[in-house]
Tab-separated table of C-alpha atoms and ligand atoms in Angstrom:
chain	number	residue	atom	x	y	z
A	24	MET	CA	1.368	18.535	24.782
A	25	SER	CA	-2.162	16.501	25.311
A	26	PRO	CA	-4.531	17.816	27.674
A	27	SER	CA	-6.151	14.505	28.026
A	28	SER	CA	-5.827	12.671	31.396
A	29	PRO	CA	-6.211	9.304	32.734
A	30	THR	CA	-8.778	10.606	35.037
A	31	ALA	CA	-10.952	11.908	32.028
A	32	SER	CA	-10.710	8.355	30.213
A	33	HIS	CA	-11.612	6.651	33.717
A	34	ARG	CA	-14.614	8.843	34.090
A	35	ALA	CA	-15.861	7.909	30.267
A	36	ARG	CA	-15.413	4.432	31.107
A	37	ARG	CA	-17.902	4.807	33.919
A	38	GLY	CA	-20.111	6.391	31.274
A	39	GLU	CA	-19.478	10.182	32.353
A	40	PRO	CA	-19.361	12.549	29.670
A	41	LEU	CA	-16.349	13.880	27.928
A	42	ARG	CA	-16.963	17.311	27.259
A	43	PRO	CA	-15.481	19.638	24.895
A	44	GLY	CA	-11.728	19.988	25.224
A	45	ALA	CA	-11.229	16.321	25.531
A	46	THR	CA	-9.370	14.488	23.008
A	47	VAL	CA	-11.023	11.831	20.489
A	48	GLY	CA	-8.598	9.299	18.895
A	49	VAL	CA	-9.597	8.134	15.498
A	50	LEU	CA	-8.378	4.559	14.063
A	51	GLY	CA	-8.313	5.257	10.111
A	52	GLY	CA	-7.634	8.620	8.443
A	53	GLY	CA	-10.363	8.295	5.632
A	54	GLN	CA	-13.121	10.384	4.586
A	55	LEU	CA	-15.623	9.454	7.584
A	56	GLY	CA	-12.592	10.480	10.137
A	57	ARG	CA	-12.033	13.685	8.232
A	58	MET	CA	-15.975	14.969	8.307
A	59	MET	CA	-16.126	13.708	12.081
A	60	ALA	CA	-12.838	15.598	12.749
A	61	ILE	CA	-14.391	18.810	11.252
A	62	GLU	CA	-17.489	18.345	13.275
A	63	ALA	CA	-15.528	17.448	16.523
A	64	ARG	CA	-13.168	20.512	16.467
A	65	ARG	CA	-16.128	22.651	15.751
A	66	MET	CA	-17.387	21.583	18.707
A	67	GLY	CA	-13.954	22.102	20.661
A	68	TYR	CA	-12.649	18.476	20.538
A	69	ARG	CA	-9.139	17.731	19.997
A	70	ILE	CA	-8.725	14.802	17.387
A	71	VAL	CA	-5.488	12.598	17.084
A	72	VAL	CA	-5.721	9.822	14.150
A	73	LEU	CA	-3.853	6.815	13.601
A	74	ASP	CA	-2.823	6.092	9.836
A	75	PRO	CA	0.130	5.357	7.770
A	76	ASP	CA	0.030	8.393	5.872
A	77	ALA	CA	0.402	11.866	7.764
A	78	ARG	CA	-1.443	13.662	4.888
A	79	CYS	CA	-4.234	11.433	4.979
A	80	PRO	CA	-7.949	12.903	4.559
A	81	THR	CA	-8.370	12.961	8.198
A	82	GLY	CA	-4.887	14.048	9.203
A	83	GLN	CA	-5.575	17.210	7.237
A	84	PHE	CA	-8.018	18.283	10.151
A	85	ALA	CA	-6.413	16.496	13.100
A	86	ASP	CA	-4.513	18.050	15.902
A	87	GLU	CA	-1.862	15.072	15.929
A	88	VAL	CA	-1.395	12.317	13.579
A	89	VAL	CA	0.011	9.062	14.800
A	90	ILE	CA	1.834	7.161	11.800
A	91	GLY	CA	1.438	3.718	11.713
A	92	ALA	CA	-0.647	0.700	9.824
A	93	LEU	CA	-3.860	-0.227	11.504
A	94	THR	CA	-2.642	-3.568	12.498
A	95	ASP	CA	0.327	-2.095	14.336
A	96	VAL	CA	-0.211	-2.389	18.298
A	97	ASP	CA	2.701	-0.328	19.361
A	98	ALA	CA	1.088	2.681	17.299
A	99	ALA	CA	-2.454	1.948	18.128
A	100	LEU	CA	-1.090	2.058	22.083
A	101	GLU	CA	0.760	4.899	21.214
A	102	LEU	CA	-2.608	6.675	20.093
A	103	ALA	CA	-4.322	5.551	23.202
A	104	GLY	CA	-1.769	7.270	25.216
A	105	GLN	CA	-2.750	10.584	24.031
A	106	VAL	CA	-6.610	10.355	24.072
A	107	ASP	CA	-9.522	9.752	26.096
A	108	VAL	CA	-11.649	7.713	24.029
A	109	VAL	CA	-10.829	5.739	20.721
A	110	THR	CA	-13.190	5.153	17.706
A	111	LEU	CA	-12.734	4.020	14.180
A	112	ASP	CA	-13.208	5.255	10.603
A	113	THR	CA	-13.067	1.747	9.343
A	114	GLU	CA	-14.362	-1.452	10.396
A	115	HIS	CA	-11.002	-3.299	9.233
A	116	VAL	CA	-8.977	-2.951	12.407
A	117	PRO	CA	-8.477	-6.084	14.120
A	118	ALA	CA	-10.214	-6.621	17.154
A	119	ASP	CA	-7.195	-7.867	18.978
A	120	VAL	CA	-5.750	-4.425	18.330
A	121	LEU	CA	-8.993	-2.810	19.993
A	122	ASP	CA	-8.878	-5.232	22.908
A	123	ARG	CA	-5.315	-3.982	23.507
A	124	ILE	CA	-6.336	0.142	23.206
A	125	ASP	CA	-9.545	-0.908	25.588
A	126	GLU	CA	-6.841	-1.744	28.358
A	127	VAL	CA	-6.035	1.925	28.080
A	128	VAL	CA	-9.001	3.852	27.144
A	129	PRO	CA	-12.206	2.952	26.109
A	130	VAL	CA	-12.970	2.105	22.552
A	131	ARG	CA	-16.257	2.659	21.118
A	132	PRO	CA	-17.840	0.983	19.543
A	133	ARG	CA	-16.306	-1.902	21.505
A	134	GLY	CA	-13.826	-4.433	20.047
A	135	ALA	CA	-16.527	-7.290	20.296
A	136	ILE	CA	-18.704	-5.686	17.903
A	137	PHE	CA	-15.890	-5.695	15.129
A	138	ARG	CA	-15.137	-9.445	15.668
A	139	THR	CA	-18.918	-10.304	14.932
A	140	ILE	CA	-18.867	-7.998	11.781
A	141	GLN	CA	-15.660	-8.245	10.217
A	142	ASP	CA	-16.559	-11.973	9.304
A	143	ARG	CA	-19.484	-12.256	6.888
A	144	GLN	CA	-20.137	-15.612	8.633
A	145	SER	CA	-20.298	-14.329	12.064
A	146	GLN	CA	-22.392	-11.549	10.803
A	147	LYS	CA	-25.044	-13.782	9.337
A	148	GLN	CA	-25.061	-16.162	12.310
A	149	PHE	CA	-25.703	-13.189	14.402
A	150	LEU	CA	-28.429	-12.146	12.316
A	151	ASP	CA	-29.879	-15.414	12.523
A	152	ARG	CA	-29.763	-16.063	16.184
A	153	LEU	CA	-32.015	-12.839	16.251
A	154	GLY	CA	-34.523	-14.159	14.135
A	155	LEU	CA	-33.788	-11.251	11.486
A	156	PRO	CA	-34.605	-11.695	7.605
A	157	GLN	CA	-31.624	-11.953	5.470
A	158	THR	CA	-30.623	-13.488	2.210
A	159	PRO	CA	-30.520	-17.275	2.393
A	160	TRP	CA	-26.764	-18.195	2.798
A	161	ALA	CA	-24.455	-21.132	3.371
A	162	PRO	CA	-20.802	-21.004	4.506
A	163	VAL	CA	-17.879	-22.292	1.924
A	164	ASP	CA	-14.812	-23.563	3.712
A	165	ASP	CA	-13.287	-26.009	1.373
A	166	ALA	CA	-13.262	-27.111	-2.092
A	167	ALA	CA	-16.699	-29.360	-1.641
A	168	GLY	CA	-18.113	-26.251	-0.272
A	169	PRO	CA	-19.316	-24.213	-3.225
A	170	ALA	CA	-21.271	-27.051	-4.841
A	171	SER	CA	-23.242	-27.902	-1.646
A	172	ALA	CA	-23.577	-24.293	-0.647
A	173	LEU	CA	-25.268	-23.618	-3.952
A	174	ALA	CA	-27.418	-26.632	-3.698
A	175	ALA	CA	-28.688	-25.181	-0.180
A	176	VAL	CA	-29.337	-21.520	-1.293
A	177	GLY	CA	-29.985	-21.939	-5.023
A	178	LEU	CA	-28.962	-19.840	-8.426
A	179	PRO	CA	-27.996	-17.305	-8.986
A	180	ALA	CA	-25.658	-16.610	-6.067
A	181	ILE	CA	-22.700	-14.786	-5.031
A	182	LEU	CA	-19.606	-16.198	-3.231
A	183	LYS	CA	-18.317	-13.455	-0.885
A	184	VAL	CA	-15.076	-13.713	1.032
A	185	ARG	CA	-15.766	-14.035	4.698
A	186	THR	CA	-13.454	-11.280	5.620
A	187	ALA	CA	-11.639	-7.853	4.285
A	188	GLY	CA	-14.279	-7.581	1.179
A	189	TYR	CA	-16.008	-4.298	0.427
A	190	ASP	CA	-17.435	-2.245	-2.240
A	191	GLY	CA	-17.993	-5.594	-4.236
A	192	LYS	CA	-14.367	-6.596	-3.896
A	193	GLY	CA	-13.727	-10.445	-2.925
A	194	GLN	CA	-17.304	-11.093	-4.733
A	195	VAL	CA	-17.903	-13.493	-7.500
A	196	ARG	CA	-21.473	-13.884	-9.170
A	197	ILE	CA	-22.509	-17.508	-9.740
A	198	GLU	CA	-25.033	-18.182	-12.666
A	199	HIS	CA	-24.754	-22.073	-13.129
A	200	ALA	CA	-23.609	-24.692	-10.596
A	201	ASP	CA	-20.683	-25.586	-13.420
A	202	ALA	CA	-19.070	-22.145	-12.436
A	203	ALA	CA	-18.766	-22.942	-8.460
A	204	ALA	CA	-15.355	-24.353	-8.892
A	205	ALA	CA	-13.949	-21.354	-10.672
A	206	ALA	CA	-15.552	-18.647	-8.500
A	207	TRP	CA	-13.868	-20.397	-5.415
A	208	GLU	CA	-10.290	-20.239	-7.564
A	209	ARG	CA	-11.252	-16.508	-8.288
A	210	VAL	CA	-11.613	-15.672	-4.451
A	211	GLY	CA	-8.232	-17.609	-3.857
A	212	HIS	CA	-9.691	-20.531	-2.004
A	213	ARG	CA	-10.617	-18.029	0.770
A	214	PRO	CA	-13.022	-19.008	3.246
A	215	SER	CA	-16.338	-17.614	2.040
A	216	VAL	CA	-20.142	-17.689	2.298
A	217	VAL	CA	-22.428	-18.238	-0.719
A	218	GLU	CA	-25.782	-15.774	-0.877
A	219	ARG	CA	-28.781	-16.210	-3.012
A	220	VAL	CA	-29.238	-13.360	-5.437
A	221	VAL	CA	-32.068	-11.638	-4.397
A	222	PRO	CA	-34.375	-9.681	-7.069
A	223	PHE	CA	-34.388	-6.396	-4.917
A	224	VAL	CA	-36.510	-3.797	-6.258
A	225	ARG	CA	-34.556	-0.950	-4.025
A	226	GLU	CA	-31.789	-0.749	-1.555
A	227	VAL	CA	-32.389	1.371	1.599
A	228	SER	CA	-30.198	2.021	4.738
A	229	VAL	CA	-31.436	2.802	8.355
A	230	ILE	CA	-28.418	5.508	10.010
A	231	LEU	CA	-28.902	5.318	13.582
A	232	ALA	CA	-26.912	6.416	16.852
A	233	ARG	CA	-27.132	4.722	20.129
A	234	GLY	CA	-25.487	6.374	23.170
A	235	VAL	CA	-23.766	5.235	26.026
A	236	GLY	CA	-26.948	4.990	28.404
A	237	GLY	CA	-28.656	3.042	25.555
A	238	ASP	CA	-30.837	6.003	23.934
A	239	VAL	CA	-31.259	5.616	20.244
A	240	ALA	CA	-31.831	8.247	17.695
A	241	ILE	CA	-32.693	7.391	14.190
A	242	TYR	CA	-32.453	9.163	10.691
A	243	PRO	CA	-34.867	9.479	7.840
A	244	LEU	CA	-34.471	6.433	5.890
A	245	ALA	CA	-32.272	6.550	3.080
A	246	GLU	CA	-32.716	4.976	-0.409
A	247	ASN	CA	-29.451	4.002	-2.280
A	248	VAL	CA	-28.366	3.246	-5.935
A	249	HIS	CA	-25.060	1.656	-6.425
A	250	ARG	CA	-22.971	1.194	-9.534
A	251	HIS	CA	-20.416	-0.828	-10.228
A	252	HIS	CA	-20.789	-1.969	-6.567
A	253	ILE	CA	-20.077	1.501	-5.411
A	254	LEU	CA	-22.627	3.849	-3.830
A	255	HIS	CA	-24.081	6.318	-6.462
A	256	THR	CA	-26.781	8.439	-4.914
A	257	THR	CA	-28.685	8.671	-1.705
A	258	ARG	CA	-32.095	9.751	-1.602
A	259	ALA	CA	-33.533	10.988	1.938
A	260	PRO	CA	-36.278	10.507	3.249
A	261	ALA	CA	-36.885	7.340	1.231
A	262	PRO	CA	-40.492	7.338	0.132
A	263	MET	CA	-41.917	4.166	1.747
A	264	PRO	CA	-45.279	3.008	3.532
A	265	GLU	CA	-45.193	4.023	7.089
A	266	ALA	CA	-45.480	0.436	8.514
A	267	ARG	CA	-42.630	-0.788	6.337
A	268	ARG	CA	-40.378	1.958	7.359
A	269	ALA	CA	-41.332	1.294	11.238
A	270	HIS	CA	-40.169	-2.415	10.409
A	271	ALA	CA	-36.816	-1.301	8.694
A	272	GLU	CA	-36.333	0.835	11.897
A	273	THR	CA	-36.830	-1.873	14.309
A	274	ILE	CA	-34.533	-4.436	12.512
A	275	ALA	CA	-31.977	-1.762	12.898
A	276	ARG	CA	-32.667	-0.961	16.644
A	277	THR	CA	-32.639	-4.696	17.443
A	278	ILE	CA	-29.046	-5.079	15.671
A	279	ALA	CA	-27.943	-2.070	17.623
A	280	GLU	CA	-29.204	-3.167	21.127
A	281	ALA	CA	-27.851	-6.820	20.540
A	282	LEU	CA	-24.546	-5.526	20.065
A	283	ASP	CA	-24.714	-3.071	22.544
A	284	HIS	CA	-23.403	-0.699	20.214
A	285	VAL	CA	-22.050	2.941	20.996
A	286	GLY	CA	-21.902	5.229	18.068
A	287	VAL	CA	-23.456	5.685	14.567
A	288	MET	CA	-24.360	2.505	12.967
A	289	ALA	CA	-25.825	1.797	9.249
A	290	VAL	CA	-28.007	-1.142	8.442
A	291	GLU	CA	-28.411	-2.074	4.831
A	292	LEU	CA	-31.361	-3.539	3.695
A	293	PHE	CA	-32.855	-4.995	0.593
A	294	GLU	CA	-36.251	-4.326	-0.503
A	295	LEU	CA	-37.969	-7.416	-2.237
A	296	PRO	CA	-40.919	-6.899	-4.713
A	297	ASP	CA	-43.603	-7.854	-1.943
A	298	GLY	CA	-42.233	-5.269	0.505
A	299	GLN	CA	-40.311	-7.591	2.624
A	300	LEU	CA	-37.082	-6.372	3.880
A	301	LEU	CA	-33.721	-8.298	4.179
A	302	VAL	CA	-30.401	-7.183	6.170
A	303	ASN	CA	-27.758	-7.080	3.522
A	304	GLU	CA	-24.872	-5.825	5.780
A	305	ILE	CA	-24.110	-3.834	9.151
A	306	ALA	CA	-21.635	-1.033	9.341
A	307	PRO	CA	-20.879	0.062	12.916
A	308	ARG	CA	-19.908	3.300	12.090
A	309	THR	CA	-20.761	6.416	10.103
A	310	HIS	CA	-21.792	5.665	6.571
A	311	ASN	CA	-21.816	6.939	2.830
A	312	SER	CA	-25.384	6.683	2.659
A	313	GLY	CA	-25.637	9.235	5.791
A	314	HIS	CA	-23.716	11.708	4.350
A	315	TYR	CA	-26.751	13.642	3.501
A	316	THR	CA	-27.202	14.358	7.113
A	317	LEU	CA	-24.493	16.824	7.211
A	318	GLY	CA	-26.464	19.720	5.819
A	319	ALA	CA	-29.921	18.040	5.789
A	320	CYS	CA	-30.260	17.141	9.191
A	321	ALA	CA	-30.462	19.104	12.555
A	322	THR	CA	-27.624	17.004	13.664
A	323	SER	CA	-25.121	15.241	11.327
A	324	GLN	CA	-24.300	11.435	11.690
A	325	PHE	CA	-20.654	12.962	12.065
A	326	GLU	CA	-21.327	15.326	15.056
A	327	GLN	CA	-23.784	12.429	16.251
A	328	HIS	CA	-20.942	10.051	16.269
A	329	VAL	CA	-18.765	12.208	18.419
A	330	ARG	CA	-21.682	12.674	21.023
A	331	ALA	CA	-22.301	9.223	21.213
A	332	VAL	CA	-18.526	8.071	21.795
A	333	CYS	CA	-18.349	11.085	24.373
A	334	GLY	CA	-21.031	10.073	26.280
A	335	LEU	CA	-22.968	13.067	25.231
A	336	PRO	CA	-26.674	13.241	24.840
A	337	LEU	CA	-27.723	12.459	21.332
A	338	GLY	CA	-28.616	15.452	19.098
A	339	ASP	CA	-31.821	15.656	17.171
A	340	PRO	CA	-31.723	13.664	13.947
A	341	ARG	CA	-34.600	15.195	12.039
A	342	ALA	CA	-34.524	16.252	8.596
A	343	LEU	CA	-34.870	19.896	7.820
A	344	THR	CA	-34.975	19.252	4.262
A	345	GLY	CA	-34.984	16.503	1.753
A	346	ALA	CA	-31.978	15.772	0.320
A	347	VAL	CA	-29.661	13.817	-2.353
A	348	MET	CA	-26.194	12.889	-2.114
A	349	LEU	CA	-24.182	12.041	-5.370
A	350	ASN	CA	-20.718	10.410	-5.094
A	351	LEU	CA	-17.792	11.839	-6.967
A	352	ILE	CA	-15.557	8.780	-8.067
A	353	GLY	CA	-12.367	9.188	-9.246
A	354	ASP	CA	-12.958	8.188	-13.049
A	355	LEU	CA	-14.069	12.086	-12.972
A	356	TRP	CA	-10.222	13.169	-12.497
A	357	ARG	CA	-9.364	10.984	-15.496
A	358	ASP	CA	-8.219	14.495	-17.473
A	359	GLY	CA	-6.961	16.073	-14.003
A	360	PRO	CA	-9.309	17.584	-11.388
A	361	PRO	CA	-12.736	18.564	-12.558
A	362	ARG	CA	-14.013	22.024	-13.238
A	363	TRP	CA	-16.471	22.647	-10.442
A	364	ASP	CA	-18.469	25.131	-12.213
A	365	PRO	CA	-21.597	22.660	-12.460
A	366	VAL	CA	-21.594	21.956	-8.762
A	367	LEU	CA	-20.922	25.637	-7.742
A	368	ALA	CA	-23.413	27.153	-10.107
A	369	HIS	CA	-26.172	25.214	-8.218
A	370	PRO	CA	-27.269	27.169	-4.721
A	371	GLU	CA	-28.408	24.038	-2.894
A	372	ALA	CA	-25.637	22.036	-3.873
A	373	ARG	CA	-22.981	21.410	-1.159
A	374	LEU	CA	-19.449	20.224	-2.447
A	375	HIS	CA	-17.138	17.961	-0.150
A	376	LEU	CA	-14.016	16.873	-1.541
A	377	TYR	CA	-11.835	14.522	0.749
A	378	GLY	CA	-8.633	15.923	0.107
A	379	LYS	CA	-7.208	12.468	-1.261
A	380	LEU	CA	-3.893	13.208	-2.925
A	381	ALA	CA	-3.903	10.361	-5.555
A	382	PRO	CA	-7.398	10.216	-7.684
A	383	ALA	CA	-8.053	6.662	-9.043
A	384	PRO	CA	-10.742	4.927	-10.826
A	385	GLY	CA	-13.491	3.668	-8.372
A	386	ARG	CA	-11.927	5.605	-5.461
A	387	LYS	CA	-14.333	7.891	-3.697
A	388	MET	CA	-12.894	11.438	-3.858
A	389	GLY	CA	-15.850	13.457	-2.562
A	390	HIS	CA	-19.677	13.833	-2.656
A	391	VAL	CA	-22.383	16.750	-3.495
A	392	VAL	CA	-25.461	17.136	-1.267
A	393	LEU	CA	-28.557	18.474	-2.837
A	394	LEU	CA	-30.993	20.033	-0.479
A	395	ASP	CA	-34.325	20.059	-2.022
A	396	ASP	CA	-37.686	18.851	-0.235
A	397	ASP	CA	-38.356	17.536	-3.835
A	398	THR	CA	-36.111	14.702	-3.932
A	399	ASP	CA	-37.168	13.461	-7.576
A	400	ARG	CA	-36.157	16.813	-8.961
A	401	ALA	CA	-32.686	16.706	-6.872
A	402	LEU	CA	-31.949	13.284	-8.223
A	403	ARG	CA	-32.448	14.743	-11.932
A	404	HIS	CA	-30.155	17.595	-11.127
A	405	ALA	CA	-27.641	15.142	-9.385
A	406	GLU	CA	-27.485	12.960	-12.669
A	407	ALA	CA	-27.059	16.432	-14.870
A	408	MET	CA	-24.317	17.501	-12.744
A	409	LEU	CA	-22.707	14.321	-13.003
A	410	ALA	CA	-22.849	14.254	-16.784
A	411	ALA	CA	-21.553	17.818	-16.953
A	412	LEU	CA	-18.687	16.780	-14.682
A	413	THR	CA	-17.920	13.573	-16.632
A	414	PRO	CA	-14.787	13.766	-18.935
A	415	ALA	CA	-15.585	13.678	-22.641
B	7	AMP	P1	-22.356	-5.944	-0.365
B	7	AMP	O1	-20.492	-5.531	-0.590
B	7	AMP	O2	-22.477	-7.178	0.151
B	7	AMP	O3	-22.773	-4.837	0.338
B	7	AMP	O4	-22.459	-6.143	-1.782
B	7	AMP	C1	-22.587	-5.081	-2.602
B	7	AMP	C2	-23.755	-4.688	-3.647
B	7	AMP	O5	-23.939	-6.065	-4.276
B	7	AMP	C3	-24.856	-4.590	-2.723
B	7	AMP	O6	-25.149	-3.349	-2.635
B	7	AMP	C4	-26.072	-5.076	-3.927
B	7	AMP	O7	-26.170	-3.981	-5.216
B	7	AMP	C5	-25.125	-6.094	-4.323
B	7	AMP	N1	-25.647	-7.615	-3.790
B	7	AMP	C6	-25.069	-7.939	-2.837
B	7	AMP	N2	-25.559	-9.264	-2.450
B	7	AMP	C7	-26.674	-9.504	-3.133
B	7	AMP	C8	-27.546	-10.399	-3.313
B	7	AMP	N3	-27.440	-11.473	-2.234
B	7	AMP	N4	-28.599	-10.462	-4.189
B	7	AMP	C9	-28.666	-9.186	-4.888
B	7	AMP	N5	-27.598	-8.273	-5.023
B	7	AMP	C10	-26.438	-8.409	-4.070
């Protein structure tokens, strides 16, 4: 059934390329896996995905679906037996599961990276060890923790659970010291970190890819606006003085090299009023703020990830045009699927829908990429489009 062979994955482990015809396994069947599967299949690769739902966004474009939870070692090993290399569409796969898979086929990026990244505390300790700039932070391990952590970092602050929080989930903002105990209560007394709220003027992200041989390709800098903790728009290239942009790229490259990363990675940064850059978060995978690359760049982040994990030379990351990405959130589906006329009428807008069967408020359902060298104009068009799509 599968053309994969042990010899192909053994060769992959030695760093030899997996050429089109090989099979890529994907853990998690969300939109990132979906867009990767589309690009991979275009290039002639086969895709097998592990997800609890056969009709998940990636499953709709996969050759095979192994049905199971991402914590299910047996299901993961079943996937491993069918593929030449394994990668992920989410960082929320237990590192122990990745280690077990790696006994059968190479996992890229490797499991140790997820051990460092999945836990906010170990991610922050890793950044401190590298001497990279980040928000002042302190650990919170017990009931006495919040008060002493707040004393260390200052107010206002955000309490963030160490594991399994994303898009603002498991986070509580603390304005006054006497709110510390209530915040700790709200996160269910889970091990957390406290971060000082920084007065950033802008959020940007560096999307890069690192190949098996250590080569690095860096995409044009992305400027991100969040609403309700969810990415709203990305503009690229982000206007930024050259030296500062180079500094952002150096930070991201340092992280990728220190982790010995293979694949696409996003490093989210806060830009302060004085131009300082602080690392907010590392995502060792393709990223929402890199969606613009599909359409706007010579090689999309999804093709690039396939190239990297298959040990191919990296593609050219250069922008062919400026672009703005607008996320389409489930709230737009309140009265049923939106009519897409406002998007379709715009010749430079590319509509992406993820095939999610159950729209829900706050759920990422799709996005639009507007191709335009004038990114200010594209941002205005994106907002007008959103207004036209929003239920009355
Ligand atoms: P996170 O899940 O940690 O990336 O946080 C989600 C969003 O909350 C970020 O993109 C910021 O907009 C905001 N945020 C998180 N941490 C901080 C902070 N220390 N200071 C200011 N804003 C923050």
